[in-house]
XYZ file of C-alpha atoms in Angstrom:
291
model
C -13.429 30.639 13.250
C -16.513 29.885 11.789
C -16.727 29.603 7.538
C -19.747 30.166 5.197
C -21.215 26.879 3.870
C -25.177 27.839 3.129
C -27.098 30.751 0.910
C -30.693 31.326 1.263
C -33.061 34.149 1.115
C -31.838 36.016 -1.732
C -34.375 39.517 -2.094
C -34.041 42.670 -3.943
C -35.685 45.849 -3.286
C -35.602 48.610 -5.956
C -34.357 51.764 -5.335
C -36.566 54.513 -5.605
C -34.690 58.135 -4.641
C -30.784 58.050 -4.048
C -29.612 61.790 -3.964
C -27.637 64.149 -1.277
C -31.243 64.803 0.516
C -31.542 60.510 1.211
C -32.180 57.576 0.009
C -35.745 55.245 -0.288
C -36.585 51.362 -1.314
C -39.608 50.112 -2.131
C -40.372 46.821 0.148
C -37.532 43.877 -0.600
C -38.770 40.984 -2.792
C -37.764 37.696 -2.417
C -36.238 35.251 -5.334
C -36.877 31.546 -4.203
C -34.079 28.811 -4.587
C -31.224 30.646 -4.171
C -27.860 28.960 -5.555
C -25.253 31.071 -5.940
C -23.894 34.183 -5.274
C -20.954 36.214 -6.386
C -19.856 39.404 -5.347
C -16.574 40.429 -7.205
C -15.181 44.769 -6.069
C -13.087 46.128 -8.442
C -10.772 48.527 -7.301
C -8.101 51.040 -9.154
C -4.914 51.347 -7.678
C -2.273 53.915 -8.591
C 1.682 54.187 -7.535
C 3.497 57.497 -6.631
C 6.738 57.077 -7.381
C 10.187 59.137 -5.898
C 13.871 58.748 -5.228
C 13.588 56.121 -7.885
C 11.260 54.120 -6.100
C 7.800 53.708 -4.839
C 6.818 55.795 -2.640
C 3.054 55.718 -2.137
C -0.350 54.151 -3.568
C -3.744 55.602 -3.459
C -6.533 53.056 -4.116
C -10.585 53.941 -5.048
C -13.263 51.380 -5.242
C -14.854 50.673 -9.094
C -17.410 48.817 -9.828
C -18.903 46.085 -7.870
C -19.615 43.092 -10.401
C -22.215 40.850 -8.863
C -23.756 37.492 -10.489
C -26.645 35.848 -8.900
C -27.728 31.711 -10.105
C -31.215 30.798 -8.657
C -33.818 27.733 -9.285
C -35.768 30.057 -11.370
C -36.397 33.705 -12.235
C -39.943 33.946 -12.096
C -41.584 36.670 -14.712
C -42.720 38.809 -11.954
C -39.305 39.280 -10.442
C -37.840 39.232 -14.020
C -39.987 42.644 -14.689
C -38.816 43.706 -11.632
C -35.055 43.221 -12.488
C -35.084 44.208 -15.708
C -37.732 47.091 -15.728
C -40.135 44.758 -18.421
C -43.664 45.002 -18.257
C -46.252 42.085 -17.332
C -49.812 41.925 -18.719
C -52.855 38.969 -18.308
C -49.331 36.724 -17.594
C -47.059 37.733 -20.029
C -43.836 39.815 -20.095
C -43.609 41.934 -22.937
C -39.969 43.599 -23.017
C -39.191 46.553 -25.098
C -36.477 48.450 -26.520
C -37.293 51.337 -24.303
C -37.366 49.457 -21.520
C -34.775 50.290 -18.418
C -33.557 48.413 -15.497
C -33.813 49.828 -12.277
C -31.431 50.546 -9.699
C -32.071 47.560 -6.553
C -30.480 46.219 -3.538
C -29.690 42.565 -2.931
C -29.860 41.139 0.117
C -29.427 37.684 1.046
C -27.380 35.875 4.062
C -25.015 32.726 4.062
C -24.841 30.186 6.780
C -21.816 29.654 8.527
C -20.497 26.026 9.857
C -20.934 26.975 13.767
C -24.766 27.360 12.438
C -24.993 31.139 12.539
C -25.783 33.789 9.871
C -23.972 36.176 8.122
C -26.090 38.667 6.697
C -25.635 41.092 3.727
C -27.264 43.981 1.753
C -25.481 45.466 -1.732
C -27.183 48.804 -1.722
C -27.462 50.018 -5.690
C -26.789 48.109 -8.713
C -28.916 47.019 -12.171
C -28.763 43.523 -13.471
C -27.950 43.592 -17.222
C -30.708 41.169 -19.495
C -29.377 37.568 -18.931
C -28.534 34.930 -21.686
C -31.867 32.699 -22.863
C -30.686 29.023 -23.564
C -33.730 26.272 -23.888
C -32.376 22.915 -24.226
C -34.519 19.676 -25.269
C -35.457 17.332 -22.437
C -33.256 13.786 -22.951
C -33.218 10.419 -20.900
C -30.974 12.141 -18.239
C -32.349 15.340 -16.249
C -30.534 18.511 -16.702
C -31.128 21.202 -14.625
C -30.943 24.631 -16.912
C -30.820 27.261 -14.053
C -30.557 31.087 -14.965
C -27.903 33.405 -14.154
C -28.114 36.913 -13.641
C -24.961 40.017 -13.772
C -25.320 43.003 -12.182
C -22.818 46.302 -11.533
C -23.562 48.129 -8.316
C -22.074 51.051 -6.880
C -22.344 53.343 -3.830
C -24.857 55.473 -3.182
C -24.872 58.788 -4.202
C -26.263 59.751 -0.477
C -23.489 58.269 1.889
C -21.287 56.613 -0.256
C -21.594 53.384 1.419
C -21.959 50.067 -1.068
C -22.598 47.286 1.350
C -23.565 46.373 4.744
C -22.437 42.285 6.111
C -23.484 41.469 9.984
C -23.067 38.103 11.581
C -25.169 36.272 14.305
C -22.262 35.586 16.468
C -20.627 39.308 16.473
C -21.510 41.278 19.662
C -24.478 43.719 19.516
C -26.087 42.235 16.404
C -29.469 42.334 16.863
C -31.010 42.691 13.628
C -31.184 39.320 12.176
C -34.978 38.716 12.419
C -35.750 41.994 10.651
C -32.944 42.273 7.902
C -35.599 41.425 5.549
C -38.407 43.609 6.070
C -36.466 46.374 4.341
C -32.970 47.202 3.486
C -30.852 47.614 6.430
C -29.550 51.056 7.010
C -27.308 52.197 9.804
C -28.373 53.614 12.774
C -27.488 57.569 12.448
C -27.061 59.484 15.529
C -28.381 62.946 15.077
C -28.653 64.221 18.033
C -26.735 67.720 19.067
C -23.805 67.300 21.775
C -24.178 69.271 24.557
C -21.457 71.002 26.611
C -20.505 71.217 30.410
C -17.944 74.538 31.104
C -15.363 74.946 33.560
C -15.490 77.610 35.167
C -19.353 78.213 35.326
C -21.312 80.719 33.912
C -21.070 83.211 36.650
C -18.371 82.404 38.631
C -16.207 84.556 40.288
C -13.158 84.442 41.961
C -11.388 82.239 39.187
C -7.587 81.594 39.804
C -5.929 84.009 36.647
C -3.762 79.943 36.424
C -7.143 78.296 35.253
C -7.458 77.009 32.104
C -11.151 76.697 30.687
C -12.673 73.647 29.616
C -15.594 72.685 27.858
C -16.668 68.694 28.453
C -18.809 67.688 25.863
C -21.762 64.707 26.115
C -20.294 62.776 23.063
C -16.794 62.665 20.992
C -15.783 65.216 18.972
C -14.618 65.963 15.188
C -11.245 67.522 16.045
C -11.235 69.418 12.913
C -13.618 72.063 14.325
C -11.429 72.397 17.483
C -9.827 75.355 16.426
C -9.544 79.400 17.654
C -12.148 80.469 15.321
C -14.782 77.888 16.839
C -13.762 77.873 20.663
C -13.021 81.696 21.581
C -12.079 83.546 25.274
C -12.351 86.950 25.774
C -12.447 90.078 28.116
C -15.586 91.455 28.748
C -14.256 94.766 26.073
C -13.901 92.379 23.503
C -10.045 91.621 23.939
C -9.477 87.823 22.710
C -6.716 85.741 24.857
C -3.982 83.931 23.355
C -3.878 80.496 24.439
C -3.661 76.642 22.918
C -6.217 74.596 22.342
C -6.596 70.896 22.877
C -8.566 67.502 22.553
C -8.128 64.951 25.096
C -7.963 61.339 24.806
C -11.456 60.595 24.950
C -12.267 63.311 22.289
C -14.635 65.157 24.862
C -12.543 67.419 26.168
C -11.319 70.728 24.971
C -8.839 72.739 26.989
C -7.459 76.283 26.687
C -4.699 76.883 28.235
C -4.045 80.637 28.077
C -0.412 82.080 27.398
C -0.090 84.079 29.896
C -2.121 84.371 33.324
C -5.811 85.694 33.213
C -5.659 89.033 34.360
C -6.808 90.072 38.200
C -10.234 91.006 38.615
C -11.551 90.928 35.397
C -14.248 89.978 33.322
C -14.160 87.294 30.661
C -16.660 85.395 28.009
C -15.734 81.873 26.921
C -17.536 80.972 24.348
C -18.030 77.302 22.122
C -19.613 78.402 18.648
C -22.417 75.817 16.647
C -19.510 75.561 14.129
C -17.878 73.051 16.592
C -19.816 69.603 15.586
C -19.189 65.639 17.435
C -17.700 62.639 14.856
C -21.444 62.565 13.331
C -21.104 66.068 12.012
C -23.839 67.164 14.351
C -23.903 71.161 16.019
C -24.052 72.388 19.152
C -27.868 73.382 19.158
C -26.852 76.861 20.614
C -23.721 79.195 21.230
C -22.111 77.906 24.098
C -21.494 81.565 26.268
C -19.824 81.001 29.701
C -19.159 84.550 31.631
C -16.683 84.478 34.838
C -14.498 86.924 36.607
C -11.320 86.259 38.018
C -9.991 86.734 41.467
């Protein structure tokens, strides 16, 4: 197992819209001579106790407390960081001034020579301590030090994204710089396959009805009021509903025998959504008549 034993490449990208409609960053930046990093969660934990005991814990993420040590903060990133503004070469900071929200990316070499990669999505960087320190006989490096708090996102909750070079599938290592990484979010509707067909007659009044969907779905909508079967007068069938393995496939299985030559509507509502919380584009309405 490989360890980390490298940083380089340390950017930030401010954050320009985080609210329930999406999130936006303006293009990352990057901060040259990278030293060290320091990524510290905080996270509150709480204890249930009963019988005299412990019984159960519940634990929600804090703050993120993140320091960052580089060769030198130039003034143009240091207006960036810290919301100051630069004029003919000079950073004028005022009172009023306010740091904006930013992502930090940077990635850390690991001893088989791969990558790992990370982005912190939202944080500010509070204004770092000034120290200037006479030159003497002996060099002394003065790097600076900057402390940040970040957060999740307001959007999707998430806080951080990490992908390594050597983990299957990861494919995004030449581009994690170009802008801050963001997941790949299916949005596409599921569609559905039913058994029997639309039309069919001479169904055995044994069958159960399926519907086989194109992608898995969020069991939570696979309930009576989503997934309904029917006589043609409007008479709704008792029955069980259930979610295979795969999460694709939803069975009824009626409580009693279909009736004999009869009419029937099963239908799959746009209430019933896959694991991405995406619809059915369209009521799913199946007619058949049994035997």
């Amino acid at each position: 197992m490989a360890t980390q034993v490298g940083l380089k490449d340390l950017h930030i990208a401010v954050l320009k819209k985080d609210d329930k409609t999406g999130v936006e960053y303006e293009t990352p930046v990057l901060i040259a001579g990278a030293i060290n990093a320091k990524i510290q969660p905080k996270s509150n934990t709480e204890t249930l106790y009963a019988d005299d005991g412990p019984a159960e814990t519940a634990t929600a993420l804090g703050e993120i407390e993140v320091e960052i040590e580089v060769k030198d903060l130039p003034l143009a990133v240091q207006g960036i960081l810290f919301g100051h503004k630069i004029q003919n070469g000079v950073m004028i900071k005022s009172a009023d001034d306010v740091a904006p929200y930013v992502a930090l990316g940077f990635r850390s070499k690991m001893s088989n020579g791969k990558y790992r990669y990370i982005w912190l999505y939202k944080g500010r960087f509070e204004l770092p301590e000034q120290e200037y320190k006479t030159q003497e006989d002996k060099p002394a490096f003065q790097t600076p030090k900057a402390k940040g708090v970040f957060v999740k996102r307001e959007f999707d909750n998430l806080y951080q994204v990490v992908g390594d070079e050597d983990e299957t599938g990861f494919a995004a290592g030449d581009t994690w710089f170009n802008q801050v990484y963001e997941r790949v979010v299916d949005t596409t509707a599921p569609t559905v396959t039913v058994s029997p067909t639309d039309g069919e007659t001479g169904v055995l009044g044994g069958s159960n009805i399926t519907w086989t969907f194109s992608k898995e779905m969020n069991i939570a909508t696979v309930n009576a009021a989503n997934f309904i079967v029917m006589t043609a007068d409007g008479t709704t069938v008792n029955g069980t509903l259930s979610l295979d393995a795969t999460k694709k496939i939803v069975t009824f299985d009626p409580a009693a025998n279909l009736s004999a030559a009869t009419d029937y509507i099963a239908i799959a509502t746009t209430n019933v959504k896959d694991i991405n919380g995406n619809s059915l584009a369209q009521n799913s309405v199946t007619n058949f008549t049994t035997a």
